[in-house]
mmCIF file of C-alpha atoms in Angstrom:
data_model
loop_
_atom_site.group_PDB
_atom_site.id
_atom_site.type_symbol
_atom_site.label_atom_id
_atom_site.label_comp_id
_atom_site.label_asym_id
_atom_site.label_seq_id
_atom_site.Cartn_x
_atom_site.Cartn_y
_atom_site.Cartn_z
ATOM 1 C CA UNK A 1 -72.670 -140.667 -2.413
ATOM 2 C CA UNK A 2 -72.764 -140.693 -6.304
ATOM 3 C CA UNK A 3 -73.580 -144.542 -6.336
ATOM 4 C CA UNK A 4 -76.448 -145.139 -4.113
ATOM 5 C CA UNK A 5 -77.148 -141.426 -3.161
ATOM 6 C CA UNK A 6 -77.079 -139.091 0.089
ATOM 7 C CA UNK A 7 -80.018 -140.781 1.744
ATOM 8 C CA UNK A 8 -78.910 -144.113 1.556
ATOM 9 C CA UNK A 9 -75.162 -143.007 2.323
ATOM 10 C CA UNK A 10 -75.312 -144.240 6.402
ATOM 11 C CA UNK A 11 -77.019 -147.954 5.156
ATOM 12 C CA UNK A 12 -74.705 -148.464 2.751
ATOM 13 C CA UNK A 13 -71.935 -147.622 5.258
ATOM 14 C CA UNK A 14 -73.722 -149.711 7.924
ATOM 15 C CA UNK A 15 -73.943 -153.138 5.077
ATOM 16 C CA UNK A 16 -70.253 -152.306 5.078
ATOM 17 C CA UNK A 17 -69.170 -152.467 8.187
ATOM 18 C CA UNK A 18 -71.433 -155.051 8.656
ATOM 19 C CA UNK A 19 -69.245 -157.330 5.901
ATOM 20 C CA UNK A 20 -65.750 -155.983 7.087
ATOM 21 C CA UNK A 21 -67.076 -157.563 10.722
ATOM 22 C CA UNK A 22 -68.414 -160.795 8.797
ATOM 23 C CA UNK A 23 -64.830 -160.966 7.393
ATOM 24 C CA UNK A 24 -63.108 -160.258 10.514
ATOM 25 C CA UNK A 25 -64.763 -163.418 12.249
ATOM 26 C CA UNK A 26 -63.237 -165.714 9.190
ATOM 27 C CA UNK A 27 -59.493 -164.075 9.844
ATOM 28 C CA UNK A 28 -59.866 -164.982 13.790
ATOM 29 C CA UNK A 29 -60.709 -168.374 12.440
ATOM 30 C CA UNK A 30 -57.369 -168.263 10.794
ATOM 31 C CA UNK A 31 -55.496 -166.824 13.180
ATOM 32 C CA UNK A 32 -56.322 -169.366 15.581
ATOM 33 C CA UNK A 33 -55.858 -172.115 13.278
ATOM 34 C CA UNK A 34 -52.310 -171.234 12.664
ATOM 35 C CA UNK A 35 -51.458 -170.188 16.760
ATOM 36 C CA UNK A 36 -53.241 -173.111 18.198
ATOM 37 C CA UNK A 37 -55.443 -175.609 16.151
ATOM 38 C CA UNK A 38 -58.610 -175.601 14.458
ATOM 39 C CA UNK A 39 -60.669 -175.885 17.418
ATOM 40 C CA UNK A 40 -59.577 -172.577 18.480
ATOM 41 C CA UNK A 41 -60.025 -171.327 14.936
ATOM 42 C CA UNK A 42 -63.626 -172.009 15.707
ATOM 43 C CA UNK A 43 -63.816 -170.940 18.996
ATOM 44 C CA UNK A 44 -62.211 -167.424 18.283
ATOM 45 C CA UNK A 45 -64.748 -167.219 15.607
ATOM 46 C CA UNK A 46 -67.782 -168.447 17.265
ATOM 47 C CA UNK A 47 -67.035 -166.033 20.657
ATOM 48 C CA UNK A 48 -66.461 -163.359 18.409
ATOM 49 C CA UNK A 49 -69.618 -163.490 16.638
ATOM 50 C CA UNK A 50 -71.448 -164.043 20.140
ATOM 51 C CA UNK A 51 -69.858 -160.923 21.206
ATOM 52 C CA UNK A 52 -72.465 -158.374 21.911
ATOM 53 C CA UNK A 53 -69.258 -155.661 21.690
ATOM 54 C CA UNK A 54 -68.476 -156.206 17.872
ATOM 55 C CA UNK A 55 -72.731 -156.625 16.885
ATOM 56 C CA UNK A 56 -73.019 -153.335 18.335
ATOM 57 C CA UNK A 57 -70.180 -151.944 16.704
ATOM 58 C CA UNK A 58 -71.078 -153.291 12.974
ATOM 59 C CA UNK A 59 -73.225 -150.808 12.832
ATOM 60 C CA UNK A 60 -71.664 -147.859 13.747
ATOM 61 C CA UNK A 61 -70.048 -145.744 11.405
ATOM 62 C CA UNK A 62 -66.704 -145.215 12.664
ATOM 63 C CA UNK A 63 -63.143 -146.792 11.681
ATOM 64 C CA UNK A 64 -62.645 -149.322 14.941
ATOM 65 C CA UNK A 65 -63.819 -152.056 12.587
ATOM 66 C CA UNK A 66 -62.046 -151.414 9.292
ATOM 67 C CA UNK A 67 -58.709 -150.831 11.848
ATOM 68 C CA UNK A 68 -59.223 -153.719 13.471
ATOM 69 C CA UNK A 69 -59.309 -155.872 10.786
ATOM 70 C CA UNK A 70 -56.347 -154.021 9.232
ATOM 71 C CA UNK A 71 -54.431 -155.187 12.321
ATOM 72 C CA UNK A 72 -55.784 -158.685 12.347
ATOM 73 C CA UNK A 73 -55.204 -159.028 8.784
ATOM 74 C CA UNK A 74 -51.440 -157.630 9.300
ATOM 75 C CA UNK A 75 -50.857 -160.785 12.137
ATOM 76 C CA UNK A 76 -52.494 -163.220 9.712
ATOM 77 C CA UNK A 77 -50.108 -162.509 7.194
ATOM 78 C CA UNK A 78 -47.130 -162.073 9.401
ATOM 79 C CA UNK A 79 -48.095 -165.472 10.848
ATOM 80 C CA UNK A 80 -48.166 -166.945 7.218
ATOM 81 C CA UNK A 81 -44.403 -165.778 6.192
ATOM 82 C CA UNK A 82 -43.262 -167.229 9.044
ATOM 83 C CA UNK A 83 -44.786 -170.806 8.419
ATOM 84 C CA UNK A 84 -43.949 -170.242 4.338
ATOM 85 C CA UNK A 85 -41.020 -168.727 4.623
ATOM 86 C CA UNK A 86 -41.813 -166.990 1.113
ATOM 87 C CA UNK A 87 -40.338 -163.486 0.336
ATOM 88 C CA UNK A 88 -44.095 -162.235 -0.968
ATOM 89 C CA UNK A 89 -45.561 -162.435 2.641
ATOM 90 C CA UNK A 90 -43.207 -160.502 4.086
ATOM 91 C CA UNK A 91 -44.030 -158.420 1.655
ATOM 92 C CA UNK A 92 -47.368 -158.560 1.964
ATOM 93 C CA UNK A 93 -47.159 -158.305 5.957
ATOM 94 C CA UNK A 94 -45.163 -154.991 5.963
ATOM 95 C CA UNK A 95 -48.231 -153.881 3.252
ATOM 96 C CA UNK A 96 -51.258 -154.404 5.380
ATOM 97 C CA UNK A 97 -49.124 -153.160 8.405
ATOM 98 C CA UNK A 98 -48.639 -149.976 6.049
ATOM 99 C CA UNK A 99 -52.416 -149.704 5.261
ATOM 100 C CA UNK A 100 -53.273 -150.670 9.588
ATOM 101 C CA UNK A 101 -50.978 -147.367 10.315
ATOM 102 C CA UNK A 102 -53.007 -145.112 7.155
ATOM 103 C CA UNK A 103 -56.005 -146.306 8.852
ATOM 104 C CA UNK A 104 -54.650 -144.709 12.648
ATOM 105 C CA UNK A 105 -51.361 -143.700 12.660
ATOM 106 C CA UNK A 106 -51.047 -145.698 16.596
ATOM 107 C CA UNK A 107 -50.100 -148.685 14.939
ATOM 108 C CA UNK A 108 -47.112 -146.853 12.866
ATOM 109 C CA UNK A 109 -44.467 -149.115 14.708
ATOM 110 C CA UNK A 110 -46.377 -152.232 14.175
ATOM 111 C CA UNK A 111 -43.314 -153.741 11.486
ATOM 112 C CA UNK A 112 -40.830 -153.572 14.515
ATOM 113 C CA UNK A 113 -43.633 -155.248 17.013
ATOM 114 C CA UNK A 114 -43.198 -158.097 14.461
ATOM 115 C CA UNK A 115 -39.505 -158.357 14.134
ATOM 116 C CA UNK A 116 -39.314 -158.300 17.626
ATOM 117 C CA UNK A 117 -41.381 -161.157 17.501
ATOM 118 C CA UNK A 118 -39.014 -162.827 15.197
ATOM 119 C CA UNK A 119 -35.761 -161.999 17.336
ATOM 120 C CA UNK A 120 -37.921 -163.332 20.360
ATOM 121 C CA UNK A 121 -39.052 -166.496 19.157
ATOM 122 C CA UNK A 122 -34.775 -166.834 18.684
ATOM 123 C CA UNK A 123 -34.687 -167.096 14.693
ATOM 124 C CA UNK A 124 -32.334 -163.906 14.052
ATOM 125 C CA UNK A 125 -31.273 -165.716 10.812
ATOM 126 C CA UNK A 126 -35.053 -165.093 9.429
ATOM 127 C CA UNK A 127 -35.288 -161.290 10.691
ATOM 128 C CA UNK A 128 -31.973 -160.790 8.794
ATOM 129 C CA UNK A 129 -33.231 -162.378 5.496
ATOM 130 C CA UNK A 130 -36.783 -161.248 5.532
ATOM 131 C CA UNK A 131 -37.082 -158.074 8.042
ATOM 132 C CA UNK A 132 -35.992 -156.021 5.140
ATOM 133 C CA UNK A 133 -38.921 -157.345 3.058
ATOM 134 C CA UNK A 134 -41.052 -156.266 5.706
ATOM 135 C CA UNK A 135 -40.388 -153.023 6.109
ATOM 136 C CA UNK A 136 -39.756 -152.446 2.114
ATOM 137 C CA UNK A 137 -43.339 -153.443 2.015
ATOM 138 C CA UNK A 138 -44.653 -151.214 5.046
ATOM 139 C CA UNK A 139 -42.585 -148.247 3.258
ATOM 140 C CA UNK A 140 -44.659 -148.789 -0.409
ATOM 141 C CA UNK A 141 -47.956 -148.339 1.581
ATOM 142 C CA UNK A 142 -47.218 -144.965 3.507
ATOM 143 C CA UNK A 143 -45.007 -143.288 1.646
ATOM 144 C CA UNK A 144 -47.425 -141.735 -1.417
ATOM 145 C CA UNK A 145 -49.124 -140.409 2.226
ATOM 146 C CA UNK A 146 -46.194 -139.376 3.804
ATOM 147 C CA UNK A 147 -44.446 -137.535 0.742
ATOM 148 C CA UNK A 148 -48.050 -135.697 0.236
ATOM 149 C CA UNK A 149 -47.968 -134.566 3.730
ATOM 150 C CA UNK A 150 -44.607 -133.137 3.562
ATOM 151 C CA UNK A 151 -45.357 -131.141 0.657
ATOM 152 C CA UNK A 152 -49.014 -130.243 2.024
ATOM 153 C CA UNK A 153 -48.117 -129.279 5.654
ATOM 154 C CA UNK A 154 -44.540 -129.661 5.354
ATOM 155 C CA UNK A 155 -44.071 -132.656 7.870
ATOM 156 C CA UNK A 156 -43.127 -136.084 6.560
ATOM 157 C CA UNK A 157 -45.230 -137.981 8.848
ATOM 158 C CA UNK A 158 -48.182 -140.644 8.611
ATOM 159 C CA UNK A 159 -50.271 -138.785 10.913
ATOM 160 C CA UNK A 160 -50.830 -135.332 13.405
ATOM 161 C CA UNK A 161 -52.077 -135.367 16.629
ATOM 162 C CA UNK A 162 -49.495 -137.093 18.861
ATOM 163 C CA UNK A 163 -47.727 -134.737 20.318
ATOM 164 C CA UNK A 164 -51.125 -133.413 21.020
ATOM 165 C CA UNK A 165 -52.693 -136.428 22.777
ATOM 166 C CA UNK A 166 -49.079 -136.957 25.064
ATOM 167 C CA UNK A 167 -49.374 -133.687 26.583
ATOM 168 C CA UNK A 168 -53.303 -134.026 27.088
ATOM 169 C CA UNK A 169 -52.252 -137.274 28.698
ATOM 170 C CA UNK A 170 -49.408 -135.897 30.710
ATOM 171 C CA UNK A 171 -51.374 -132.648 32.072
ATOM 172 C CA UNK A 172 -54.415 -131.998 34.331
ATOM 173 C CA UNK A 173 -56.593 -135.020 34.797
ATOM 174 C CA UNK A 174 -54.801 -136.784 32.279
ATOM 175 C CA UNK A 175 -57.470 -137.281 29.418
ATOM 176 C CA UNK A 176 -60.160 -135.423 27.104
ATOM 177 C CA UNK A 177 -61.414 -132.711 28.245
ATOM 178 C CA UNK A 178 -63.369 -130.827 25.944
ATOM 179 C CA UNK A 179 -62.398 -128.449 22.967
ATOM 180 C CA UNK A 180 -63.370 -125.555 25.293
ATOM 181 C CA UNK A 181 -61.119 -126.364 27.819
ATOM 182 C CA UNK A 182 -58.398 -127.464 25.625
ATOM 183 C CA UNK A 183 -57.935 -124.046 23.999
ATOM 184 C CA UNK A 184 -58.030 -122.360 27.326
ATOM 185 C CA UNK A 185 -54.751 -125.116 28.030
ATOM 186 C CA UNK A 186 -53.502 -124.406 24.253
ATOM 187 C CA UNK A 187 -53.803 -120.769 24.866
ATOM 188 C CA UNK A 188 -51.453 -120.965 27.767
ATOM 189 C CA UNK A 189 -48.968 -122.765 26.233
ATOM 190 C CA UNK A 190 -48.776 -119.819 23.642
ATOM 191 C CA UNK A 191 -47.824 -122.009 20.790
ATOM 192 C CA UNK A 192 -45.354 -120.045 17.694
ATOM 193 C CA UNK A 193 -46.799 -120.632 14.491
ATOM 194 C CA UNK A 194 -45.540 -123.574 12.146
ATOM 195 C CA UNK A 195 -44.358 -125.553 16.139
ATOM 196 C CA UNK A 196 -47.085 -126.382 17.749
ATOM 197 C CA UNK A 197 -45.403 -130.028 17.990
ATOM 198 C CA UNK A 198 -42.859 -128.959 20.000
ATOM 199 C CA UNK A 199 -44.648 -126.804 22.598
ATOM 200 C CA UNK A 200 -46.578 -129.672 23.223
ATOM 201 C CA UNK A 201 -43.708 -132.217 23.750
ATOM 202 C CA UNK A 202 -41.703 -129.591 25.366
ATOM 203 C CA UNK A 203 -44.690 -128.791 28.060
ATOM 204 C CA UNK A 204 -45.505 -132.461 28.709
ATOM 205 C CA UNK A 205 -41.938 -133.318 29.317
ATOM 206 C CA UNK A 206 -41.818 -130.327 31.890
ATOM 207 C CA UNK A 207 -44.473 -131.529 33.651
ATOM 208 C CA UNK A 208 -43.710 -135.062 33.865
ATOM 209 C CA UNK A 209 -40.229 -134.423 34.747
ATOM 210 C CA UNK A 210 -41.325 -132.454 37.184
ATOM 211 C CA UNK A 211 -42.881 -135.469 39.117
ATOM 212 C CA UNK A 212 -42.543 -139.011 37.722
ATOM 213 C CA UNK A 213 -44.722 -141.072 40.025
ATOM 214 C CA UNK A 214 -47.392 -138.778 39.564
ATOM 215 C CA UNK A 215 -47.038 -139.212 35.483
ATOM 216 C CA UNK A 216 -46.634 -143.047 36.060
ATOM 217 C CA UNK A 217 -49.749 -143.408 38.825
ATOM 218 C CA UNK A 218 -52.001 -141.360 36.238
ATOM 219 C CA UNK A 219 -51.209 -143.244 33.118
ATOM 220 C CA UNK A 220 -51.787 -146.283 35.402
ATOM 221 C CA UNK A 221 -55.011 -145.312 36.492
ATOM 222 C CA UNK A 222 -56.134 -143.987 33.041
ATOM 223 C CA UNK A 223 -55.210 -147.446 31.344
ATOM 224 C CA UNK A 224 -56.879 -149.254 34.401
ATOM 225 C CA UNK A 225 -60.438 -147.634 34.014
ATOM 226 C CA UNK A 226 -59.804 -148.214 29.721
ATOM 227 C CA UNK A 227 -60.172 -151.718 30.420
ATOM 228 C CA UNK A 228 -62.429 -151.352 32.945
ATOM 229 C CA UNK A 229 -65.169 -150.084 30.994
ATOM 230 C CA UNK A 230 -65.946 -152.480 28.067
ATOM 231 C CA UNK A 231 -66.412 -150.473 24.520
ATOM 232 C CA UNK A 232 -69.895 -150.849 23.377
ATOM 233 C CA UNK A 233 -71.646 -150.613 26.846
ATOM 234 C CA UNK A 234 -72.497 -146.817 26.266
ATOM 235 C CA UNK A 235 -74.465 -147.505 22.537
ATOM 236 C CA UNK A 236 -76.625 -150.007 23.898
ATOM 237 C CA UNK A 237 -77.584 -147.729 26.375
ATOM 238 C CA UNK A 238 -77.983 -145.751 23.198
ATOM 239 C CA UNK A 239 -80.063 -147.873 21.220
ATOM 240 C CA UNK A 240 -82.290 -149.431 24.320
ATOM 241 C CA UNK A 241 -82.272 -146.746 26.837
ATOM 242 C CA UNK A 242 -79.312 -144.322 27.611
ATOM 243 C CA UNK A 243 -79.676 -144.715 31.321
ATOM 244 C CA UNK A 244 -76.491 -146.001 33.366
ATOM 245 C CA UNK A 245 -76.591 -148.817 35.346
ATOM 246 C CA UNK A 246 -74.057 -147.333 37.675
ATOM 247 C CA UNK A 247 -76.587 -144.235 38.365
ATOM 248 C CA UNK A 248 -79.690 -146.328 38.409
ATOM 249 C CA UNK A 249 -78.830 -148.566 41.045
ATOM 250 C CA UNK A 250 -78.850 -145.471 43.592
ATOM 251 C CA UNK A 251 -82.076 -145.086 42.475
ATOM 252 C CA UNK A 252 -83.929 -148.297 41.697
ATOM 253 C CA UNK A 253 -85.563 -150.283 45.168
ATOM 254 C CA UNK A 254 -85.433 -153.496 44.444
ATOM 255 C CA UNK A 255 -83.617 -156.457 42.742
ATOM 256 C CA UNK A 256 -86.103 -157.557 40.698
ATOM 257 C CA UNK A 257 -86.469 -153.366 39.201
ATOM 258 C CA UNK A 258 -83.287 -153.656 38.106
ATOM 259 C CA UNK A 259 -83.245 -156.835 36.384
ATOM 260 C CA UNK A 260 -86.379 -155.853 34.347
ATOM 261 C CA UNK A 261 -84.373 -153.124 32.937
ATOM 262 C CA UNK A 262 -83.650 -154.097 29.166
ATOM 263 C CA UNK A 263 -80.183 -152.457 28.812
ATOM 264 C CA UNK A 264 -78.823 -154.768 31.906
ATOM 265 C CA UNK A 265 -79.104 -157.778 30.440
ATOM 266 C CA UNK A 266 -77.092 -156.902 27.312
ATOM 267 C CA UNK A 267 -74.505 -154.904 29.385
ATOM 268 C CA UNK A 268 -74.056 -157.393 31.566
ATOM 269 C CA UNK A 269 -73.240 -159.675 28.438
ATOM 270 C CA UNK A 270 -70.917 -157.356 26.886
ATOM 271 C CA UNK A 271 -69.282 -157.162 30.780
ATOM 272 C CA UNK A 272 -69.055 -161.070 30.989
ATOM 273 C CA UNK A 273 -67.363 -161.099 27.480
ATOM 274 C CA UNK A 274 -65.328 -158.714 28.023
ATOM 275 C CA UNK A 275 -63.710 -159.557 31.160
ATOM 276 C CA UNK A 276 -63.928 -163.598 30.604
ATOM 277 C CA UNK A 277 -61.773 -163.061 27.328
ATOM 278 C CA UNK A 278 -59.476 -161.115 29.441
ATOM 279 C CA UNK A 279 -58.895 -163.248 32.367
ATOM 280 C CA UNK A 280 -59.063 -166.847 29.764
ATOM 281 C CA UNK A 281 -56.262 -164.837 28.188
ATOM 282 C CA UNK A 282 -54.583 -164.389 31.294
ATOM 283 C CA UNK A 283 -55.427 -168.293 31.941
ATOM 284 C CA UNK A 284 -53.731 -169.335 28.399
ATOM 285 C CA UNK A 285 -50.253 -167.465 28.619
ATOM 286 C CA UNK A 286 -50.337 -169.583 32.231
ATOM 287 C CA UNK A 287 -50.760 -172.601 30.486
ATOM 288 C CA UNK A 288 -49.002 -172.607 27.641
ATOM 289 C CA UNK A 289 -46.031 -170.144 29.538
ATOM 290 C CA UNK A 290 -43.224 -173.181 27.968
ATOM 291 C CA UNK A 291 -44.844 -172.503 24.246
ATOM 292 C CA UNK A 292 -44.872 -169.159 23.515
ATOM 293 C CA UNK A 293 -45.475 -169.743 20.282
ATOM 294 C CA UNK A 294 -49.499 -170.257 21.213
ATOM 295 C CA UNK A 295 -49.133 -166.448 22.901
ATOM 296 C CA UNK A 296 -46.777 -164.345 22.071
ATOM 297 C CA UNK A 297 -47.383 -162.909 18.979
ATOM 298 C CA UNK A 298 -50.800 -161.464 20.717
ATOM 299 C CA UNK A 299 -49.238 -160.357 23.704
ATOM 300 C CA UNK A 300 -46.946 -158.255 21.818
ATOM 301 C CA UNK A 301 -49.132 -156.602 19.729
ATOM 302 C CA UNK A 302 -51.945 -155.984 22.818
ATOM 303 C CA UNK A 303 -48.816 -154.722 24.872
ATOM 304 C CA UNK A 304 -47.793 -152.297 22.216
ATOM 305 C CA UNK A 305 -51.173 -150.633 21.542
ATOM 306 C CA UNK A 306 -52.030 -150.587 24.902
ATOM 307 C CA UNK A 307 -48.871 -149.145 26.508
ATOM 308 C CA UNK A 308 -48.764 -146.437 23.635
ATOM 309 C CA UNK A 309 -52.459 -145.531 24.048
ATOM 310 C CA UNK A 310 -51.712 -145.479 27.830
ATOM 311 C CA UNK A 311 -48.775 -142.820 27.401
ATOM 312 C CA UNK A 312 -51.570 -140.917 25.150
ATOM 313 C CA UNK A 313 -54.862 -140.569 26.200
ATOM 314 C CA UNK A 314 -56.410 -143.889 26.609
ATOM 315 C CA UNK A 315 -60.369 -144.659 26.540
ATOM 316 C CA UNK A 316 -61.932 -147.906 26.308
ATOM 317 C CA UNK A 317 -62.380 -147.157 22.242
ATOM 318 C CA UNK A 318 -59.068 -146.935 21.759
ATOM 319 C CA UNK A 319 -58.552 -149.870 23.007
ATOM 320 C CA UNK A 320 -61.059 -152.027 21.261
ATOM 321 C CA UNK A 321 -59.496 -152.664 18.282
ATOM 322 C CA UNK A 322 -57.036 -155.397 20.169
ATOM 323 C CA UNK A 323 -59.729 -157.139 21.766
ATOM 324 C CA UNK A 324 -60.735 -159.820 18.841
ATOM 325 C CA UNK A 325 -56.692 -160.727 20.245
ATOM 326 C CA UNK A 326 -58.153 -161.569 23.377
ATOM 327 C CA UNK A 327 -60.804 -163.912 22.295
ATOM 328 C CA UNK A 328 -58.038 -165.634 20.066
ATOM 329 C CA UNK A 329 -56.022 -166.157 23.003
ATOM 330 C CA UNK A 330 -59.480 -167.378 25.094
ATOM 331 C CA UNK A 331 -60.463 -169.292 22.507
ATOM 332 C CA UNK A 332 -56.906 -171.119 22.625
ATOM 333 C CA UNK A 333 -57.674 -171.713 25.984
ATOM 334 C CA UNK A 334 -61.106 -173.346 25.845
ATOM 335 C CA UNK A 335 -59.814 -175.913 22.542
ATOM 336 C CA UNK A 336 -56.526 -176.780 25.134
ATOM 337 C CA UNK A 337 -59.004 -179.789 26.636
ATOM 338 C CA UNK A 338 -60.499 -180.367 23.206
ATOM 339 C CA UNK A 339 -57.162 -181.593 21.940
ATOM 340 C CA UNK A 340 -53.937 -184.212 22.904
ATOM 341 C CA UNK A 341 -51.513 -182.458 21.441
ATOM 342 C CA UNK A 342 -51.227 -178.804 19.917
ATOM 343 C CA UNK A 343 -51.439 -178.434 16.100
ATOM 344 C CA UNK A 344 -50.412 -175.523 14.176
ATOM 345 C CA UNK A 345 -48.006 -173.589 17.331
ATOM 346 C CA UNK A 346 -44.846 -171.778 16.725
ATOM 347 C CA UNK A 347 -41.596 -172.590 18.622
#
């Protein structure tokens, strides 16, 4: 605001996130370079900038791009120590994983997602030398937050909320519901001042406890219809025409109606995206199932945030930030043919 002013504040933001996407597209490049080969380095990066889902999202003003490049830029460098072998990646790894977790606290248990990926990829003789480094270095970034939150609010966490989100997820329909309705919930729970995290953890437990399947069959569902409904799809309505396709074709008489409705066309583009990165993910861990190396680094790191969101409460934003891991693994996919033999994979 004091450089370029309060009217210019939301363009300036928007050239930003517009960069930090421009960047992003160059660190898939990498990342796929160093998985598979550079022909999936350039088809992670060409997908992604064809991908009506991260356009769109550019130019919003919210943090799912600076976190997601956070998180790609945490794999990139965990990706380099491991091919270097040199003590100041680690380092840096267990930094940017520090700085992915400041920018949403979700992705505070991202250091031991990548050791596990050390201990499964069977070199136990690295995570002993270097996992230290790692987590020194995810430890520098969070604790000038962490110390001022203890002193501030008298937790030493990274971030609040939670406990919060697990009992919204383990109660009632099992996601957001409103602030109304939320403090009519909160009210009941009759929360003691100075413990309102453990009225919420101690009420969520209760009720899943209380029935299991039904805990398990909700999260289920809840993570289901997260990936079912591709991020993005609701601000091009937005920008072009906030009408939903779902509603309008109860209403619309023909065919032809439909298709000359501008929003459909780029839905249906973020749909085909969406899903085809999903399922050529699905198609690369089949083929390349004997060289994890090519996969499981992603898969981790997609499994993580997704199963955490899922015991939270889940929404296809949430999820977003994982998907430029999907068109890595796609892209792997689609350079397989391109290519005799693999370049670049791990063991």
């Amino acid at each position: 605001q004091l450089l370029v002013g309060e009217p210019l504040i939301q363009e300036t933001a928007r050239v930003g996130q517009a960069l930090l996407s421009a960047v992003l597209a160059l660190v898939l490049y990498a990342i796929g370079c160093r998985l598979h080969s550079s022909a999936a380095g350039l088809w992670a990066a060409g997908l992604f900038a064809l991908d009506l889902r991260f356009i769109v999202e550019a130019g919003s003003i919210s943090t799912e791009t600076l976190f997601s490049l956070m998180l790609m830029l945490t794999v990139l460098a965990y990706l380099q120590a491991r091919a270097h072998a040199k003590p100041a990646w680690w380092m840096l790894a267990g930094v940017l994983a520090g700085l992915t977790a400041l920018t949403r606290a979700v992705a505070q248990l991202l250091p031991f997602v990548l050791l596990a990926h050390v201990w499964l990829q069977r070199r136990p003789r690295v995570a002993g030398r270097h996992q230290l480094l790692l987590l020194a270095g995810f430890a520098v970034a969070v604790a000038p937050w962490v110390a001022r939150n203890w002193v501030v609010f008298g937790s030493p966490s990274i971030g609040e909320g939670g406990a919060a989100h697990f009992w919204l997820g383990a109660t009632g329909s099992g996601m957001w519901t409103g602030n109304e309705q939320m403090m009519v919930d909160v009210e009941r729970l009759r929360i003691a001042p100075g413990s309102p995290q453990f009225a919420y953890l101690a009420d969520a437990f209760h009720t899943i406890l209380g029935n299991p399947a039904r805990y398990i069959g909700l999260r289920l569902q809840r993570m289901l219809g997260a990936y079912a409904q591709p991020f993005g799809t609701v601000a091009v309505a937005g920008v072009f025409g906030d009408v939903s396709l779902k509603a309008a074709a109860g209403t619309w008489r023909t065919a032809v109606a439909m298709l000359a409705y501008p929003v459909f066309w780029l839905k249906l583009w973020i749909y085909l995206w969406h899903f085809g990165s999903v399922l050529l993910s699905a198609a690369c861990v089949a083929r390349y199932w004997r060289k994890p190396g090519v996969w499981l680094l992603p898969l981790l790191v997609i499994g993580y945030m997704s199963v955490l969101y899922a015991m939270l409460t889940i929404i296809p934003r949430y999820l977003f930030p994982v998907m430029p891991l999907y068109v890595v693994l796609a892209a792997a996919f689609l350079a397989a043919p391109r290519k005799k033999e693999l370049a670049g994979t791990g063991s």
